[in-house]
Amino acid sequence: MKAIQIDEFVKDFSELRPKDVQCQCKSNQLGVQITHAAVTHVDMLYAQGLHQNNRRHVKPPFILGNEFAGTTTSSPPNSSFPPGTRVFGSALGSYATHICVSETAVKPVPSQWTNAEACAVGASGAISYGGLMDVGNLQRGQWVLILGATGGLGVMAIQIAKAVGARVIAAVADGEAGEKGRMVRRIGADVVVDFQGKEWEGRVREATDGGEGVHLVYDSIGAVESGIRCCRYRGRIVIVGFAARGGEMEMVKMNRVLLKGISVVGYRFGEDGRRDPEKTKQAWKGFMGLVEAGKIRPVIYSGEYKGLESLPRALEDLKERKAWGRSVLRISEEAGQTDKSRL
Ligand SMILES: NC(=O)c1ccc[n+]([C@@H]2O[C@H](COP(=O)([O-])OP(=O)(O)OC[C@H]3O[C@@H](n4cnc5c(N)ncnc54)[C@H](OP(=O)(O)O)[C@@H]3O)[C@@H](O)[C@H]2O)c1
């Protein structure tokens, strides 16, 4: 099969080229022909060895890519995914024409979605569901601020929060009138705030009842100080990522945490799954319930990325912040399916 294998971490994405790699599934694994693979912030970091997992869990040689959709080509006897089943899932090694995975790594593609759409949702839906609902304890009627609203996790977080009856403020770099601002509005954000403007945190507070501030901040960019300014007394902040920090961590003035009685909680979906798989199952279950109720719309970036050869360009576009939602690499054709979700 062809795959983007990392033998050494790269400095430049142009070094990422497909090559021939052996692939032999074990008898208890599913063999999947990959049709689509998602392009995520984590992949950008994994390629360069800049993710915390690169110290322990993900070291060269490995095949890059974490989220995919495709069709099963082989499966263990009595599998719930017989050959020919459309599946999507999350496993290291998705920038390849084929992957071998355990049954627990995949879900059936919902019948109303194409493989591209399922791939765009990938694990982000379950991650954002766990972050908002389990860790963040988001309740109907509460105000939630989504930082990193335009990214793969953010577009899921907006829709999940709306689906459970919360009121959503999305912080975006280009404001309400820009391409990204219009996109977050279309998927349900009640209020869009340009976080590059002066005093933007004040505008977030003003948008909430009596200017008190939000109940919850979902932070995938690393902006806790701002999050604290946007919160009401006894507000909560769930930290899921640091996409905006370029590797330099924030120093937070802890007196602000005390003065507002803020709870700051970190959330690591993968580590939760390693320590307590039941939590991951619950996050998936909650999220898939919303999918079945028709509350979730995949958001695919409009950039065209065909074949593994286009991965460097897709990663560059993500790094340069051109992309929004989820960029999807088309690895092989999916018969008779067209994407409905290009916003
Ligand atoms: N905790 C977990 O379990 C978990 C799981 C998966 C991912 N993550 C982490 O979560 C973060 C987001 O992942 P993702 O897949 O959503 O990434 P993504 O699709 O690449 O989106 C990144 C988001 O960050 C924003 N951003 C990037 N650079 C920025 C900057 N300099 N200033 C302000 N905003 C900036 C982007 O906004 P623009 O559109 O304006 O560029 C976009 O909304 C990453 O750090 C990732 O490693 C955590």
CSV table of C-alpha atoms and ligand atoms in Angstrom, one decimal:
chain,number,residue,atom,x,y,z
A,1,MET,CA,0.0,0.0,0.0
A,2,LYS,CA,1.0,3.7,-0.2
A,3,ALA,CA,1.4,5.7,3.0
A,4,ILE,CA,3.0,8.8,4.4
A,5,GLN,CA,5.4,7.3,6.9
A,6,ILE,CA,7.4,9.3,9.3
A,7,ASP,CA,10.9,7.8,9.6
A,8,GLU,CA,12.2,11.1,11.1
A,9,PHE,CA,10.2,14.1,12.1
A,10,VAL,CA,10.1,16.7,9.4
A,11,LYS,CA,10.9,20.5,9.4
A,12,ASP,CA,9.1,21.2,6.2
A,13,PHE,CA,5.8,19.6,5.2
A,14,SER,CA,7.1,19.3,1.6
A,15,GLU,CA,9.3,16.4,2.9
A,16,LEU,CA,6.1,14.3,3.4
A,17,ARG,CA,5.8,12.0,0.4
A,18,PRO,CA,3.9,8.7,-0.1
A,19,LYS,CA,5.9,5.6,-0.3
A,20,ASP,CA,5.3,1.8,-0.5
A,21,VAL,CA,4.7,0.2,2.9
A,22,GLN,CA,3.8,-3.3,3.9
A,23,CYS,CA,0.3,-3.8,5.5
A,24,GLN,CA,-0.8,-7.2,6.9
A,25,CYS,CA,-3.9,-7.1,9.2
A,26,LYS,CA,-4.1,-9.5,12.2
A,27,SER,CA,-6.9,-12.0,12.3
A,28,ASN,CA,-8.8,-9.9,15.0
A,29,GLN,CA,-8.5,-6.6,13.0
A,30,LEU,CA,-10.5,-5.0,10.3
A,31,GLY,CA,-8.9,-4.1,7.0
A,32,VAL,CA,-10.1,-0.8,5.7
A,33,GLN,CA,-9.6,0.8,2.3
A,34,ILE,CA,-9.4,4.5,3.1
A,35,THR,CA,-11.4,6.8,0.9
A,36,HIS,CA,-10.8,10.0,2.9
A,37,ALA,CA,-8.5,11.2,5.7
A,38,ALA,CA,-8.9,14.3,7.8
A,39,VAL,CA,-6.2,17.0,8.1
A,40,THR,CA,-5.9,18.1,11.8
A,41,HIS,CA,-3.8,20.3,14.0
A,42,VAL,CA,-2.6,17.1,15.7
A,43,ASP,CA,-1.2,15.8,12.4
A,44,MET,CA,0.6,19.0,11.9
A,45,LEU,CA,2.3,18.6,15.3
A,46,TYR,CA,2.9,14.8,14.9
A,47,ALA,CA,4.7,15.4,11.6
A,48,GLN,CA,7.2,17.7,13.3
A,49,GLY,CA,7.4,15.8,16.7
A,50,LEU,CA,5.9,18.8,18.5
A,51,HIS,CA,3.0,17.0,20.3
A,52,GLN,CA,3.2,15.8,23.8
A,53,ASN,CA,2.4,12.2,22.6
A,54,ASN,CA,5.6,12.3,20.5
A,55,ARG,CA,7.6,11.9,23.8
A,56,ARG,CA,5.9,8.6,24.6
A,57,HIS,CA,3.1,7.1,22.5
A,58,VAL,CA,3.9,8.2,18.9
A,59,LYS,CA,7.6,7.9,17.9
A,60,PRO,CA,9.1,7.2,14.4
A,61,PRO,CA,8.6,5.1,12.4
A,62,PHE,CA,4.9,5.6,12.2
A,63,ILE,CA,2.3,6.3,9.5
A,64,LEU,CA,0.9,9.8,9.9
A,65,GLY,CA,-2.8,10.7,10.1
A,66,ASN,CA,-5.4,10.2,12.8
A,67,GLU,CA,-8.9,10.2,11.3
A,68,PHE,CA,-10.3,8.5,8.3
A,69,ALA,CA,-13.4,7.0,6.5
A,70,GLY,CA,-13.4,4.1,4.1
A,71,THR,CA,-14.8,0.7,3.4
A,72,THR,CA,-13.9,-2.6,5.1
A,73,THR,CA,-12.1,-5.1,2.9
A,74,SER,CA,-11.6,-7.8,5.5
A,75,SER,CA,-13.0,-8.5,9.0
A,76,PRO,CA,-12.9,-11.2,11.7
A,77,PRO,CA,-15.6,-13.8,11.6
A,78,ASN,CA,-18.9,-12.6,13.1
A,79,SER,CA,-17.7,-9.0,12.9
A,80,SER,CA,-20.3,-6.2,13.1
A,81,PHE,CA,-18.4,-4.7,10.1
A,82,PRO,CA,-18.5,-7.3,7.3
A,83,PRO,CA,-16.4,-6.5,4.1
A,84,GLY,CA,-18.1,-3.7,2.2
A,85,THR,CA,-19.2,-1.7,5.3
A,86,ARG,CA,-18.6,2.0,5.2
A,87,VAL,CA,-16.8,3.0,8.4
A,88,PHE,CA,-15.2,6.1,9.9
A,89,GLY,CA,-12.9,6.3,12.9
A,90,SER,CA,-9.8,7.4,14.6
A,91,ALA,CA,-6.5,5.5,14.6
A,92,LEU,CA,-2.9,6.4,13.9
A,93,GLY,CA,-2.0,5.7,10.3
A,94,SER,CA,-4.8,7.2,8.2
A,95,TYR,CA,-2.6,8.9,5.6
A,96,ALA,CA,-2.5,5.6,3.7
A,97,THR,CA,-4.5,3.7,1.1
A,98,HIS,CA,-5.3,1.0,3.7
A,99,ILE,CA,-5.3,0.7,7.5
A,100,CYS,CA,-5.7,-2.3,9.9
A,101,VAL,CA,-7.8,-1.3,13.0
A,102,SER,CA,-9.6,-2.9,15.9
A,103,GLU,CA,-13.4,-2.8,15.7
A,104,THR,CA,-13.5,-0.3,18.6
A,105,ALA,CA,-11.7,2.3,16.5
A,106,VAL,CA,-14.5,2.7,14.0
A,107,LYS,CA,-18.2,3.4,13.7
A,108,PRO,CA,-20.5,2.8,10.8
A,109,VAL,CA,-20.9,5.9,8.6
A,110,PRO,CA,-24.4,7.3,9.2
A,111,SER,CA,-26.5,6.5,6.1
A,112,GLN,CA,-27.2,10.2,5.5
A,113,TRP,CA,-23.5,11.1,5.3
A,114,THR,CA,-20.9,10.5,2.6
A,115,ASN,CA,-17.5,9.1,3.7
A,116,ALA,CA,-16.1,12.6,3.2
A,117,GLU,CA,-18.6,14.0,5.7
A,118,ALA,CA,-18.0,11.3,8.2
A,119,CYS,CA,-14.3,11.8,7.9
A,120,ALA,CA,-14.7,15.5,8.5
A,121,VAL,CA,-16.5,14.8,11.8
A,122,GLY,CA,-14.0,12.1,12.7
A,123,ALA,CA,-13.3,12.0,16.5
A,124,SER,CA,-13.9,15.8,16.9
A,125,GLY,CA,-17.6,15.3,17.6
A,126,ALA,CA,-16.9,12.9,20.5
A,127,ILE,CA,-14.0,15.0,21.8
A,128,SER,CA,-16.1,18.2,21.8
A,129,TYR,CA,-19.1,16.3,23.3
A,130,GLY,CA,-16.9,15.0,26.2
A,131,GLY,CA,-15.3,18.4,26.7
A,132,LEU,CA,-18.6,20.3,26.9
A,133,MET,CA,-20.9,17.8,28.5
A,134,ASP,CA,-18.8,15.5,30.8
A,135,VAL,CA,-16.0,17.9,31.8
A,136,GLY,CA,-17.7,21.2,31.2
A,137,ASN,CA,-21.1,20.1,32.6
A,138,LEU,CA,-22.9,22.4,30.1
A,139,GLN,CA,-26.6,22.9,30.9
A,140,ARG,CA,-29.6,24.0,28.8
A,141,GLY,CA,-29.9,27.8,28.8
A,142,GLN,CA,-26.3,28.5,29.8
A,143,TRP,CA,-24.0,30.7,27.8
A,144,VAL,CA,-20.9,29.1,26.4
A,145,LEU,CA,-18.0,30.8,24.6
A,146,ILE,CA,-16.2,28.7,22.0
A,147,LEU,CA,-12.5,29.7,21.4
A,148,GLY,CA,-11.2,28.1,18.3
A,149,ALA,CA,-14.7,28.1,17.0
A,150,THR,CA,-13.7,27.8,13.3
A,151,GLY,CA,-11.6,24.7,13.7
A,152,GLY,CA,-12.5,21.0,13.5
A,153,LEU,CA,-13.2,20.8,17.2
A,154,GLY,CA,-14.9,24.2,17.3
A,155,VAL,CA,-17.5,23.6,14.6
A,156,MET,CA,-18.5,20.5,16.4
A,157,ALA,CA,-18.6,22.3,19.8
A,158,ILE,CA,-20.9,25.0,18.4
A,159,GLN,CA,-23.4,22.5,17.1
A,160,ILE,CA,-23.3,20.2,20.2
A,161,ALA,CA,-23.9,23.2,22.5
A,162,LYS,CA,-26.8,24.4,20.4
A,163,ALA,CA,-28.3,20.9,20.2
A,164,VAL,CA,-28.4,20.7,24.0
A,165,GLY,CA,-30.1,24.1,24.3
A,166,ALA,CA,-27.1,26.3,25.3
A,167,ARG,CA,-26.5,29.8,23.9
A,168,VAL,CA,-23.3,30.0,21.9
A,169,ILE,CA,-20.8,32.8,21.4
A,170,ALA,CA,-18.2,32.0,18.8
A,171,ALA,CA,-14.9,34.0,18.8
A,172,VAL,CA,-13.4,34.2,15.4
A,173,ALA,CA,-10.5,36.2,13.9
A,174,ASP,CA,-12.3,37.7,10.9
A,175,GLY,CA,-15.5,38.9,12.7
A,176,GLU,CA,-19.1,38.4,11.8
A,177,ALA,CA,-18.9,39.6,8.2
A,178,GLY,CA,-15.8,37.5,7.2
A,179,GLU,CA,-15.9,34.0,5.6
A,180,LYS,CA,-15.3,32.2,8.9
A,181,GLY,CA,-17.7,34.4,10.8
A,182,ARG,CA,-20.5,33.7,8.4
A,183,MET,CA,-19.7,30.0,8.5
A,184,VAL,CA,-20.0,29.8,12.4
A,185,ARG,CA,-23.3,31.7,12.1
A,186,ARG,CA,-24.6,29.2,9.6
A,187,ILE,CA,-24.0,26.3,11.9
A,188,GLY,CA,-25.7,27.9,14.8
A,189,ALA,CA,-23.6,30.4,16.8
A,190,ASP,CA,-26.0,33.0,18.4
A,191,VAL,CA,-23.3,35.7,18.7
A,192,VAL,CA,-20.0,36.1,16.8
A,193,VAL,CA,-17.2,38.2,18.3
A,194,ASP,CA,-14.0,39.3,16.5
A,195,PHE,CA,-11.4,38.4,19.1
A,196,GLN,CA,-8.8,40.5,17.3
A,197,GLY,CA,-10.6,43.7,18.2
A,198,LYS,CA,-9.9,45.7,21.3
A,199,GLU,CA,-11.9,44.9,24.4
A,200,TRP,CA,-13.4,41.8,22.7
A,201,GLU,CA,-13.8,40.1,26.1
A,202,GLY,CA,-16.1,43.0,27.2
A,203,ARG,CA,-18.3,42.4,24.1
A,204,VAL,CA,-18.6,38.7,25.0
A,205,ARG,CA,-19.8,39.7,28.5
A,206,GLU,CA,-22.2,42.3,27.1
A,207,ALA,CA,-23.8,39.6,25.0
A,208,THR,CA,-24.8,37.6,28.0
A,209,ASP,CA,-27.7,38.3,30.4
A,210,GLY,CA,-27.0,41.5,32.4
A,211,GLY,CA,-23.4,41.4,31.2
A,212,GLU,CA,-22.5,38.8,33.7
A,213,GLY,CA,-20.4,36.7,31.4
A,214,VAL,CA,-20.5,33.1,30.1
A,215,HIS,CA,-21.0,30.1,32.3
A,216,LEU,CA,-18.5,28.0,30.3
A,217,VAL,CA,-15.5,28.6,28.0
A,218,TYR,CA,-14.4,25.8,25.7
A,219,ASP,CA,-10.8,26.7,24.8
A,220,SER,CA,-9.0,24.9,22.0
A,221,ILE,CA,-6.5,27.7,21.4
A,222,GLY,CA,-4.9,28.5,24.7
A,223,ALA,CA,-6.4,31.7,25.9
A,224,VAL,CA,-7.3,31.1,29.6
A,225,GLU,CA,-6.7,34.8,30.7
A,226,SER,CA,-9.2,35.9,28.1
A,227,GLY,CA,-11.5,33.1,29.1
A,228,ILE,CA,-11.4,34.3,32.7
A,229,ARG,CA,-12.4,37.8,31.6
A,230,CYS,CA,-15.3,36.4,29.7
A,231,CYS,CA,-16.6,34.2,32.5
A,232,ARG,CA,-19.2,35.1,35.1
A,233,TYR,CA,-18.5,34.4,38.8
A,234,ARG,CA,-18.1,30.7,39.3
A,235,GLY,CA,-17.7,30.2,35.6
A,236,ARG,CA,-15.8,27.2,34.2
A,237,ILE,CA,-13.1,26.8,31.6
A,238,VAL,CA,-12.3,23.6,29.8
A,239,ILE,CA,-8.9,23.5,28.2
A,240,VAL,CA,-8.7,21.2,25.2
A,241,GLY,CA,-5.8,22.6,23.2
A,242,PHE,CA,-3.3,25.4,22.5
A,243,ALA,CA,-3.7,25.9,18.7
A,244,ALA,CA,-2.8,29.6,18.9
A,245,ARG,CA,0.2,29.4,21.2
A,246,GLY,CA,2.9,28.2,18.8
A,247,GLY,CA,4.3,26.0,21.6
A,248,GLU,CA,4.7,28.9,24.1
A,249,MET,CA,2.4,28.3,27.1
A,250,GLU,CA,0.4,31.0,28.8
A,251,MET,CA,1.3,32.2,32.3
A,252,VAL,CA,-2.0,32.9,34.1
A,253,LYS,CA,-2.4,35.3,37.0
A,254,MET,CA,-4.0,33.0,39.6
A,255,ASN,CA,-5.6,35.8,41.7
A,256,ARG,CA,-8.0,36.2,38.8
A,257,VAL,CA,-9.0,32.6,39.1
A,258,LEU,CA,-9.7,33.1,42.8
A,259,LEU,CA,-11.5,36.5,42.5
A,260,LYS,CA,-14.0,35.1,40.1
A,261,GLY,CA,-14.2,31.6,41.7
A,262,ILE,CA,-13.3,30.1,38.3
A,263,SER,CA,-12.9,26.3,37.7
A,264,VAL,CA,-10.2,25.5,35.1
A,265,VAL,CA,-10.2,21.9,34.0
A,266,GLY,CA,-8.0,20.2,31.3
A,267,TYR,CA,-9.4,17.6,29.1
A,268,ARG,CA,-7.5,14.9,27.1
A,269,PHE,CA,-9.8,12.6,25.1
A,270,GLY,CA,-7.1,10.1,24.2
A,271,GLU,CA,-5.7,9.8,27.8
A,272,ASP,CA,-9.3,9.4,29.1
A,273,GLY,CA,-9.7,6.6,26.7
A,274,ARG,CA,-6.5,4.9,27.8
A,275,ARG,CA,-7.4,5.2,31.5
A,276,ASP,CA,-11.2,4.7,31.3
A,277,PRO,CA,-12.5,3.5,28.0
A,278,GLU,CA,-16.1,3.7,29.4
A,279,LYS,CA,-15.8,7.6,29.3
A,280,THR,CA,-14.9,7.5,25.7
A,281,LYS,CA,-17.8,5.2,24.9
A,282,GLN,CA,-20.1,7.6,26.7
A,283,ALA,CA,-18.8,10.6,24.8
A,284,TRP,CA,-19.3,8.7,21.5
A,285,LYS,CA,-22.8,7.6,22.6
A,286,GLY,CA,-23.9,11.1,23.5
A,287,PHE,CA,-22.5,12.5,20.3
A,288,MET,CA,-24.0,9.8,18.0
A,289,GLY,CA,-27.4,10.4,19.6
A,290,LEU,CA,-27.2,14.0,18.4
A,291,VAL,CA,-26.1,12.8,14.9
A,292,GLU,CA,-29.1,10.4,14.8
A,293,ALA,CA,-31.4,13.3,15.8
A,294,GLY,CA,-30.1,15.2,12.8
A,295,LYS,CA,-28.5,17.9,14.9
A,296,ILE,CA,-25.0,17.7,13.5
A,297,ARG,CA,-23.8,18.9,10.1
A,298,PRO,CA,-20.2,18.1,9.0
A,299,VAL,CA,-18.2,21.1,7.9
A,300,ILE,CA,-15.8,20.4,5.1
A,301,TYR,CA,-13.3,23.1,4.1
A,302,SER,CA,-13.7,24.1,0.4
A,303,GLY,CA,-10.0,23.4,-0.5
A,304,GLU,CA,-9.5,20.4,-2.8
A,305,TYR,CA,-6.9,17.9,-1.7
A,306,LYS,CA,-6.7,14.9,-4.0
A,307,GLY,CA,-4.4,12.0,-3.2
A,308,LEU,CA,-1.7,11.6,-0.5
A,309,GLU,CA,0.6,13.8,-2.6
A,310,SER,CA,-1.6,16.8,-1.6
A,311,LEU,CA,-1.0,16.4,2.1
A,312,PRO,CA,1.9,19.0,2.3
A,313,ARG,CA,-0.4,21.6,0.7
A,314,ALA,CA,-3.3,20.8,3.0
A,315,LEU,CA,-1.1,21.0,6.1
A,316,GLU,CA,0.4,24.3,4.9
A,317,ASP,CA,-3.1,25.7,4.4
A,318,LEU,CA,-4.0,24.7,7.9
A,319,LYS,CA,-0.8,26.2,9.3
A,320,GLU,CA,-1.5,29.5,7.4
A,321,ARG,CA,-5.0,29.5,8.8
A,322,LYS,CA,-6.7,29.5,5.4
A,323,ALA,CA,-8.7,26.4,6.2
A,324,TRP,CA,-11.8,26.3,8.4
A,325,GLY,CA,-14.0,23.3,9.6
A,326,ARG,CA,-12.1,20.2,8.6
A,327,SER,CA,-10.0,19.8,5.5
A,328,VAL,CA,-10.4,16.4,3.9
A,329,LEU,CA,-7.9,14.5,1.8
A,330,ARG,CA,-9.5,12.4,-0.9
A,331,ILE,CA,-7.5,9.2,-1.1
A,332,SER,CA,-9.7,7.0,-3.3
A,333,GLU,CA,-13.1,7.4,-4.9
A,334,GLU,CA,-16.3,6.8,-3.1
A,335,ALA,CA,-18.8,5.4,-5.6
A,336,GLY,CA,-22.0,7.4,-6.1
A,337,GLN,CA,-21.5,9.8,-3.2
A,338,THR,CA,-21.3,13.6,-3.4
A,339,ASP,CA,-20.6,16.0,-0.6
A,340,LYS,CA,-23.6,17.9,0.6
A,341,SER,CA,-21.9,19.8,3.4
A,342,ARG,CA,-19.6,22.2,1.7
A,343,LEU,CA,-20.6,25.4,3.5
B,1,LIG,N1,-7.7,17.7,24.3
B,1,LIG,C1,-7.9,16.8,23.4
B,1,LIG,O1,-8.3,15.6,23.6
B,1,LIG,C2,-7.6,17.2,22.0
B,1,LIG,C3,-8.0,16.3,20.9
B,1,LIG,C4,-7.8,16.8,19.6
B,1,LIG,C5,-7.2,18.0,19.4
B,1,LIG,N2,-6.8,18.8,20.4
B,1,LIG,C6,-6.2,20.1,20.3
B,1,LIG,O2,-7.2,21.1,20.1
B,1,LIG,C7,-6.7,22.2,19.3
B,1,LIG,C8,-7.7,22.4,18.2
B,1,LIG,O3,-7.7,21.3,17.3
B,1,LIG,P1,-8.5,21.3,16.0
B,1,LIG,O4,-8.5,20.0,15.4
B,1,LIG,O5,-9.8,22.0,16.2
B,1,LIG,O6,-7.6,22.3,15.1
B,1,LIG,P2,-7.9,23.1,13.8
B,1,LIG,O7,-9.0,22.5,13.1
B,1,LIG,O8,-6.6,23.3,13.1
B,1,LIG,O9,-8.4,24.5,14.3
B,1,LIG,C9,-7.6,25.4,15.0
B,1,LIG,C10,-8.4,26.5,15.6
B,1,LIG,O10,-7.5,27.3,16.3
B,1,LIG,C11,-7.5,28.6,15.8
B,1,LIG,N3,-6.2,29.3,15.7
B,1,LIG,C12,-5.1,28.8,15.2
B,1,LIG,N4,-4.1,29.6,15.3
B,1,LIG,C13,-4.6,30.7,16.0
B,1,LIG,C14,-4.0,31.9,16.4
B,1,LIG,N5,-2.7,32.2,16.2
B,1,LIG,N6,-4.8,32.8,17.1
B,1,LIG,C15,-6.1,32.5,17.3
B,1,LIG,N7,-6.7,31.3,16.9
B,1,LIG,C16,-5.9,30.4,16.2
B,1,LIG,C17,-8.1,28.5,14.4
B,1,LIG,O11,-8.7,29.8,14.1
B,1,LIG,P3,-8.6,30.5,12.7
B,1,LIG,O12,-9.7,29.8,11.8
B,1,LIG,O13,-8.9,31.9,12.9
B,1,LIG,O14,-7.3,30.2,12.2
B,1,LIG,C18,-9.1,27.4,14.5
B,1,LIG,O15,-10.3,27.8,15.1
B,1,LIG,C19,-5.3,21.8,18.9
B,1,LIG,O16,-4.4,22.4,19.8
B,1,LIG,C20,-5.3,20.3,19.1
B,1,LIG,O17,-4.0,19.8,19.3
B,1,LIG,C21,-7.0,18.4,21.7
